[in-house]
Coordinates of C-alpha atoms in Angstrom, one line a residue:
M1155 CA -1.3 74.9 -21.0
K1156 CA 2.1 75.8 -22.2
V1157 CA 2.6 79.1 -24.1
T1158 CA 5.4 81.6 -24.8
V1159 CA 4.7 85.3 -25.2
E1160 CA 6.8 88.4 -25.9
R1161 CA 7.1 90.4 -22.6
A1162 CA 6.2 93.8 -23.9
Q1163 CA 3.0 92.6 -25.6
L1164 CA 2.0 90.6 -22.5
L1165 CA 2.6 93.6 -20.2
K1166 CA 0.5 95.9 -22.4
S1167 CA -2.3 93.4 -22.5
L1168 CA -2.2 92.7 -18.8
G1169 CA -2.2 96.5 -18.2
H1170 CA -5.5 96.7 -20.0
V1171 CA -7.2 93.9 -18.2
H1172 CA -5.8 94.0 -14.6
R1173 CA -7.2 97.5 -13.9
V1174 CA -10.8 96.3 -13.6
V1175 CA -9.8 93.9 -10.8
E1176 CA -10.5 95.3 -7.4
R1177 CA -7.6 95.0 -4.9
R1178 CA -9.9 93.5 -2.2
N1179 CA -12.4 90.8 -3.1
T1180 CA -14.6 88.6 -1.0
I1181 CA -14.9 86.2 -4.0
P1182 CA -11.4 84.8 -4.6
V1183 CA -11.8 84.1 -8.3
L1184 CA -12.6 87.8 -8.9
S1185 CA -9.0 88.6 -7.9
N1186 CA -7.8 86.6 -10.8
A1187 CA -7.4 87.0 -14.5
L1188 CA -8.3 84.2 -16.9
M1189 CA -5.6 83.1 -19.3
R1190 CA -6.7 80.8 -22.2
A1191 CA -4.2 79.6 -24.9
E1192 CA -5.6 78.3 -28.2
G1193 CA -4.5 78.4 -31.8
A1194 CA -1.7 81.0 -32.1
S1195 CA -3.0 83.3 -29.4
L1196 CA -3.4 83.9 -25.7
R1197 CA -6.6 85.4 -24.5
L1198 CA -6.7 87.4 -21.2
K1199 CA -9.9 88.2 -19.3
A1200 CA -10.7 90.0 -16.1
T1201 CA -14.0 91.2 -14.4
D1202 CA -15.5 92.8 -11.3
L1203 CA -19.0 91.5 -12.3
D1204 CA -19.9 94.9 -13.6
I1205 CA -17.1 95.3 -16.2
E1206 CA -15.3 92.7 -18.2
V1207 CA -12.2 93.3 -20.3
V1208 CA -10.9 90.7 -22.8
E1209 CA -7.7 91.0 -24.8
T1210 CA -6.2 88.7 -27.4
L1211 CA -2.5 88.7 -28.2
P1212 CA -0.3 86.5 -30.5
A1213 CA 1.6 83.7 -28.8
E1214 CA 3.5 80.5 -29.4
V1215 CA 1.1 77.8 -28.1
A1216 CA 2.7 74.4 -27.4
T1217 CA -0.3 73.1 -25.4
G1218 CA -3.7 74.8 -25.3
G1219 CA -5.8 75.3 -22.1
G1220 CA -7.0 77.8 -19.6
I1221 CA -6.4 78.8 -16.0
T1222 CA -6.9 81.8 -13.7
V1223 CA -4.1 83.6 -11.8
P1224 CA -3.9 86.6 -9.5
A1225 CA -4.3 89.5 -11.8
H1226 CA -2.3 92.2 -10.0
M1227 CA 0.5 89.7 -9.1
I1228 CA 1.0 88.5 -12.7
H1229 CA 1.0 92.1 -13.9
D1230 CA 3.7 93.1 -11.3
I1231 CA 5.8 90.0 -12.2
V1232 CA 5.8 90.7 -16.0
R1233 CA 6.4 94.4 -15.3
K1234 CA 9.6 93.6 -13.4
L1235 CA 11.0 91.2 -16.0
P1236 CA 13.8 92.4 -18.3
D1237 CA 12.9 94.2 -21.5
G1238 CA 12.9 92.0 -24.6
S1239 CA 12.5 88.8 -22.7
Q1240 CA 10.3 85.8 -23.8
V1241 CA 7.9 84.8 -21.1
Q1242 CA 7.0 81.1 -20.8
I1243 CA 3.7 80.3 -19.0
E1244 CA 2.9 76.7 -18.1
T1245 CA 0.5 74.8 -15.9
V1246 CA 2.4 72.5 -13.5
G1247 CA 1.1 68.9 -12.9
D1248 CA -2.0 68.3 -10.9
K1249 CA -1.1 70.9 -8.2
G1250 CA -3.1 73.7 -9.7
T1251 CA -0.1 76.0 -10.0
L1252 CA 1.3 78.1 -12.9
A1253 CA 5.0 78.4 -13.7
V1254 CA 6.2 81.7 -15.2
R1255 CA 9.7 81.7 -16.6
A1256 CA 11.8 84.4 -18.3
G1257 CA 15.6 84.2 -18.5
R1258 CA 16.8 83.1 -15.1
S1259 CA 13.6 84.1 -13.3
R1260 CA 11.0 81.6 -12.3
F1261 CA 7.8 82.1 -10.4
T1262 CA 5.1 79.6 -9.3
L1263 CA 1.6 81.0 -8.7
Q1264 CA -1.5 79.5 -7.1
T1265 CA -4.4 79.2 -9.5
I1266 CA -8.2 78.7 -9.6
P1267 CA -9.8 76.5 -12.3
E1268 CA -11.1 78.2 -15.4
G1269 CA -14.6 76.8 -14.8
D1270 CA -15.0 79.0 -11.7
F1271 CA -14.6 82.2 -13.7
P1272 CA -17.8 84.2 -14.3
D1273 CA -18.9 85.5 -17.8
I1274 CA -20.9 88.7 -17.9
A1275 CA -20.5 89.4 -21.7
A1276 CA -23.4 87.1 -22.8
G1277 CA -26.6 88.6 -24.2
E1278 CA -27.8 90.2 -27.4
M1279 CA -26.9 93.8 -28.3
S1280 CA -29.7 95.7 -30.0
H1281 CA -27.7 98.5 -31.6
R1282 CA -24.2 98.7 -33.1
F1283 CA -22.2 101.6 -34.6
E1284 CA -18.7 102.7 -35.2
L1285 CA -17.0 106.0 -34.5
P1286 CA -13.5 107.4 -34.4
A1287 CA -11.8 106.9 -31.1
G1288 CA -11.0 110.6 -30.9
H1289 CA -14.7 111.4 -31.0
L1290 CA -15.4 109.0 -28.2
K1291 CA -12.5 110.4 -26.2
R1292 CA -13.9 113.9 -26.6
L1293 CA -17.3 112.9 -25.4
I1294 CA -15.7 111.5 -22.2
D1295 CA -13.0 114.2 -21.7
K1296 CA -15.5 117.1 -21.9
T1297 CA -18.1 115.6 -19.5
Q1298 CA -16.3 113.2 -17.1
F1299 CA -15.5 115.9 -14.6
A1300 CA -19.2 116.6 -13.9
I1301 CA -20.1 113.0 -13.0
S1302 CA -21.6 112.9 -9.5
T1303 CA -19.8 110.9 -6.8
E1304 CA -22.9 110.9 -4.5
E1305 CA -23.8 107.3 -4.2
T1306 CA -27.4 108.0 -3.1
R1307 CA -28.1 109.6 -6.5
Y1308 CA -26.7 106.6 -8.3
Y1309 CA -28.4 107.6 -11.6
L1310 CA -26.0 110.6 -11.8
N1311 CA -22.9 108.3 -11.3
G1312 CA -22.2 108.1 -15.0
I1313 CA -22.4 109.7 -18.5
Y1314 CA -25.9 109.7 -20.1
L1315 CA -25.3 108.7 -23.8
H1316 CA -28.3 109.2 -26.1
V1317 CA -29.3 110.3 -29.6
V1318 CA -31.3 113.6 -30.0
D1319 CA -32.9 115.3 -33.0
K1320 CA -31.5 118.7 -33.6
G1321 CA -32.9 120.7 -36.5
G1322 CA -33.6 117.4 -38.4
A1323 CA -30.2 116.0 -37.8
A1324 CA -29.5 113.1 -35.4
M1325 CA -26.8 113.9 -32.8
L1326 CA -25.0 111.6 -30.4
R1327 CA -25.0 113.5 -27.1
A1328 CA -23.2 112.8 -23.8
V1329 CA -24.4 114.6 -20.6
A1330 CA -23.1 114.5 -17.1
T1331 CA -24.2 116.5 -14.0
D1332 CA -23.8 116.4 -10.2
G1333 CA -26.5 118.9 -9.5
H1334 CA -24.0 121.8 -9.2
R1335 CA -22.7 121.8 -12.8
L1336 CA -23.6 120.2 -16.1
A1337 CA -21.6 119.3 -19.1
Q1338 CA -23.0 118.5 -22.5
V1339 CA -21.2 117.5 -25.7
E1340 CA -22.6 116.3 -29.0
F1341 CA -21.7 115.5 -32.7
G1342 CA -23.4 113.9 -35.6
A1343 CA -24.7 110.5 -34.8
P1344 CA -22.9 107.7 -36.6
E1345 CA -24.8 105.3 -38.8
G1346 CA -26.5 102.6 -36.7
A1347 CA -26.9 104.9 -33.6
A1348 CA -30.4 106.1 -34.6
G1349 CA -33.1 104.6 -32.3
M1350 CA -30.7 103.5 -29.6
P1351 CA -31.9 103.6 -26.0
G1352 CA -30.6 106.3 -23.8
V1353 CA -28.0 104.7 -21.5
I1354 CA -26.1 105.7 -18.4
V1355 CA -22.5 104.5 -18.6
P1356 CA -21.0 104.0 -15.1
R1357 CA -18.1 106.2 -13.9
K1358 CA -15.6 103.3 -13.6
T1359 CA -16.4 102.1 -17.2
V1360 CA -16.0 105.7 -18.5
A1361 CA -12.5 105.8 -16.9
E1362 CA -11.5 102.5 -18.4
V1363 CA -12.7 103.4 -21.9
Q1364 CA -10.8 106.7 -21.6
R1365 CA -7.6 104.7 -20.9
L1366 CA -8.1 102.3 -23.8
V1367 CA -8.2 105.1 -26.3
E1368 CA -4.5 105.1 -27.4
N1369 CA -4.9 106.1 -31.0
P1370 CA -7.5 108.8 -31.7
E1371 CA -7.5 107.9 -35.4
E1372 CA -8.6 104.2 -34.9
S1373 CA -12.2 103.1 -35.1
V1374 CA -14.1 102.0 -32.1
T1375 CA -17.2 99.7 -32.4
V1376 CA -19.9 100.4 -29.8
E1377 CA -22.6 97.8 -29.2
L1378 CA -25.4 98.3 -26.6
S1379 CA -28.7 97.2 -25.3
T1380 CA -30.8 98.5 -22.4
A1381 CA -28.7 96.6 -19.9
K1382 CA -25.1 96.5 -21.3
I1383 CA -22.6 98.3 -23.5
R1384 CA -19.6 96.9 -25.3
F1385 CA -16.6 98.8 -26.8
R1386 CA -14.2 97.1 -29.2
F1387 CA -10.7 98.6 -29.7
G1388 CA -8.9 96.2 -32.1
E1389 CA -8.1 93.1 -30.0
T1390 CA -9.4 94.7 -26.8
V1391 CA -13.1 94.3 -25.8
L1392 CA -14.7 96.0 -22.8
T1393 CA -18.2 94.9 -21.8
S1394 CA -20.0 96.7 -19.0
K1395 CA -23.4 96.7 -17.2
L1396 CA -25.2 100.0 -17.4
I1397 CA -26.7 102.0 -14.5
D1398 CA -30.3 100.9 -14.1
G1399 CA -32.0 104.2 -13.5
T1400 CA -33.6 107.2 -15.2
F1401 CA -31.5 110.2 -16.0
P1402 CA -33.2 113.5 -15.1
D1403 CA -34.7 115.9 -17.6
Y1404 CA -31.5 117.9 -17.9
A1405 CA -32.8 120.2 -20.6
R1406 CA -34.9 122.0 -18.0
V1407 CA -31.8 123.4 -16.3
I1408 CA -30.1 124.7 -19.4
P1409 CA -30.9 128.4 -19.5
A1410 CA -32.2 129.7 -22.8
A1411 CA -32.9 133.4 -22.0
N1412 CA -29.6 134.5 -20.3
D1413 CA -28.9 137.8 -22.1
K1414 CA -25.9 139.2 -20.2
V1415 CA -22.9 138.1 -22.3
L1416 CA -19.4 138.1 -20.7
T1417 CA -16.4 137.2 -22.9
V1418 CA -13.1 136.7 -21.2
E1419 CA -9.6 135.5 -22.2
K1420 CA -9.4 131.9 -20.9
G1421 CA -5.8 131.8 -19.6
E1422 CA -6.0 135.1 -17.9
F1423 CA -9.4 134.3 -16.3
A1424 CA -8.3 130.8 -15.1
A1425 CA -5.1 132.1 -13.6
A1426 CA -6.9 135.0 -11.8
V1427 CA -9.5 132.6 -10.3
D1428 CA -6.7 130.2 -9.2
R1429 CA -4.8 133.1 -7.5
V1430 CA -7.6 134.7 -5.6
S1431 CA -9.0 131.3 -4.5
T1432 CA -5.8 130.6 -2.6
V1433 CA -7.3 132.3 0.5
S1434 CA -10.7 130.7 0.1
S1435 CA -12.0 128.1 2.7
E1436 CA -11.6 124.5 1.8
R1437 CA -15.3 124.0 2.3
G1438 CA -16.8 127.0 0.5
R1439 CA -14.3 127.7 -2.3
A1440 CA -16.5 130.7 -3.2
V1441 CA -15.2 133.4 -5.5
K1442 CA -17.2 136.6 -6.3
L1443 CA -17.4 137.9 -9.8
S1444 CA -18.3 141.6 -10.1
V1445 CA -18.6 142.8 -13.7
A1446 CA -19.3 146.2 -15.1
D1447 CA -18.0 148.5 -17.9
G1448 CA -15.6 146.1 -19.4
R1449 CA -13.9 145.1 -16.1
L1450 CA -14.3 141.9 -14.1
T1451 CA -13.2 142.0 -10.4
L1452 CA -12.7 138.6 -8.8
S1453 CA -12.7 138.6 -5.0
V1454 CA -12.5 136.1 -2.1
T1455 CA -13.1 136.9 1.5
N1456 CA -12.3 134.3 4.2
P1457 CA -12.8 135.4 7.8
D1458 CA -10.2 132.9 9.0
S1459 CA -7.4 133.8 6.6
G1460 CA -7.9 137.1 4.8
S1461 CA -9.1 138.3 1.4
A1462 CA -7.9 138.7 -2.2
T1463 CA -9.0 140.7 -5.3
E1464 CA -7.9 140.8 -8.9
E1465 CA -9.2 142.8 -11.8
I1466 CA -9.1 141.8 -15.5
E1467 CA -10.4 143.4 -18.7
V1468 CA -13.3 141.7 -20.4
S1469 CA -16.0 142.2 -23.0
Y1470 CA -19.3 143.0 -21.3
E1471 CA -21.9 145.6 -22.2
A1472 CA -24.9 144.7 -20.0
D1473 CA -25.9 146.0 -16.5
A1474 CA -23.5 145.6 -13.7
L1475 CA -23.8 142.2 -11.9
D1476 CA -22.3 140.5 -8.8
I1477 CA -22.4 136.7 -8.8
G1478 CA -20.6 133.9 -6.9
F1479 CA -19.3 130.5 -8.0
N1480 CA -17.3 127.6 -6.6
S1481 CA -13.8 128.4 -7.8
R1482 CA -12.9 124.7 -8.4
Y1483 CA -16.0 124.2 -10.6
L1484 CA -15.0 127.3 -12.6
L1485 CA -11.5 126.0 -13.1
D1486 CA -12.8 122.5 -14.1
I1487 CA -15.0 124.1 -16.8
T1488 CA -12.3 126.5 -18.2
G1489 CA -10.0 123.4 -18.4
Q1490 CA -12.4 122.0 -21.0
I1491 CA -12.3 125.0 -23.2
D1492 CA -10.4 124.5 -26.5
G1493 CA -10.3 128.1 -27.7
D1494 CA -8.6 131.3 -26.2
T1495 CA -11.8 132.8 -24.9
V1496 CA -14.7 131.8 -22.7
E1497 CA -18.3 133.0 -23.1
L1498 CA -20.4 133.2 -20.0
K1499 CA -24.1 134.0 -20.4
L1500 CA -25.5 135.4 -17.2
A1501 CA -29.0 136.2 -15.9
D1502 CA -29.0 137.2 -12.2
P1503 CA -27.1 136.2 -9.1
G1504 CA -29.5 133.3 -8.3
S1505 CA -29.9 131.7 -11.8
P1506 CA -27.7 129.2 -13.5
T1507 CA -25.0 130.5 -15.9
L1508 CA -24.5 129.1 -19.4
I1509 CA -20.8 128.7 -20.4
R1510 CA -19.8 128.1 -24.0
D1511 CA -16.6 127.6 -25.9
P1512 CA -16.6 129.8 -29.0
A1513 CA -14.0 127.5 -30.6
G1514 CA -15.7 124.2 -29.6
P1515 CA -19.1 123.9 -31.2
G1516 CA -21.2 121.1 -29.8
A1517 CA -20.1 121.6 -26.2
L1518 CA -21.9 123.6 -23.4
Y1519 CA -21.6 123.9 -19.7
V1520 CA -24.1 125.0 -17.0
L1521 CA -22.9 126.2 -13.5
M1522 CA -25.1 127.0 -10.5
P1523 CA -24.2 130.1 -8.6
M1524 CA -23.3 130.3 -4.9
R1525 CA -24.2 132.9 -2.3
V1526 CA -21.3 135.2 -1.5

């Protein structure tokens, strides 16, 4: 193999593929990225056996062929090369090494044969649809924070992507929950999504897809089956295994009868929660909300460090209520609100609270209260 590539393009492509490679691997070839030169392009591929990313970039190919090289090392080398340089990549003799040249720099890297590299992308996809990258990014951005990190409840370690019927209209919905809070976002299902199986997209895959959305206006092709999902962003293709589990019946925890409506200015509310939680304990993070007669009093009491209170004006016409929440969870949710106000629908101190964004239809959040 002998190929010449423009440094900026190579760096961008390596940036997309090398991230899926774990720093520590018991299987040596999984530390490597596959490089294959053919025609007028160079194809890069990396995998951790759960996710595979493939990217194709234009190149001057003198001799075709394929080899695998340490992914993080080749990325670091190209990153440190001078801007605007041409990078020449060439396999050397029978020693199984790869020479990388740019200007006066020369590197020789150990390789592993292409035949040892695994392929997880095979298999038929039963459903295929396209949607704007901005829509996909919104589904992820608004729900990702609620993904559980508890490995024993593995079926919560991702975003549940499925199609629902809402008033006769098909909606593509994303849901994530960790048992303490729930985030749900939806919009009109694109053509081809109808009848798709409900799938749980793993947390690491979600993070990689989020990074690959560079232009919200471009179109993303999504293909999926009951076992795998594939995202195509132009010349970049990410294929991932899905979480093999059953997502819980989340609709049961979304309250429908909460009749105490509290409307508060988002920025003022978030700043007040942040200030009073300064004295909260690292473990509890509990903040008490006392609401009555158009006023909300936020208070935190920590026996080890002291207490704090702050009062803000709100819109609230129901009976007085005291309720406690984890302050970090409150801030996570207010951080997803697009508009200037937040609407909290309350029931009683022991029941889940429904939080809506008046300016962001299609998104809702549920937060479980804490004892304070």
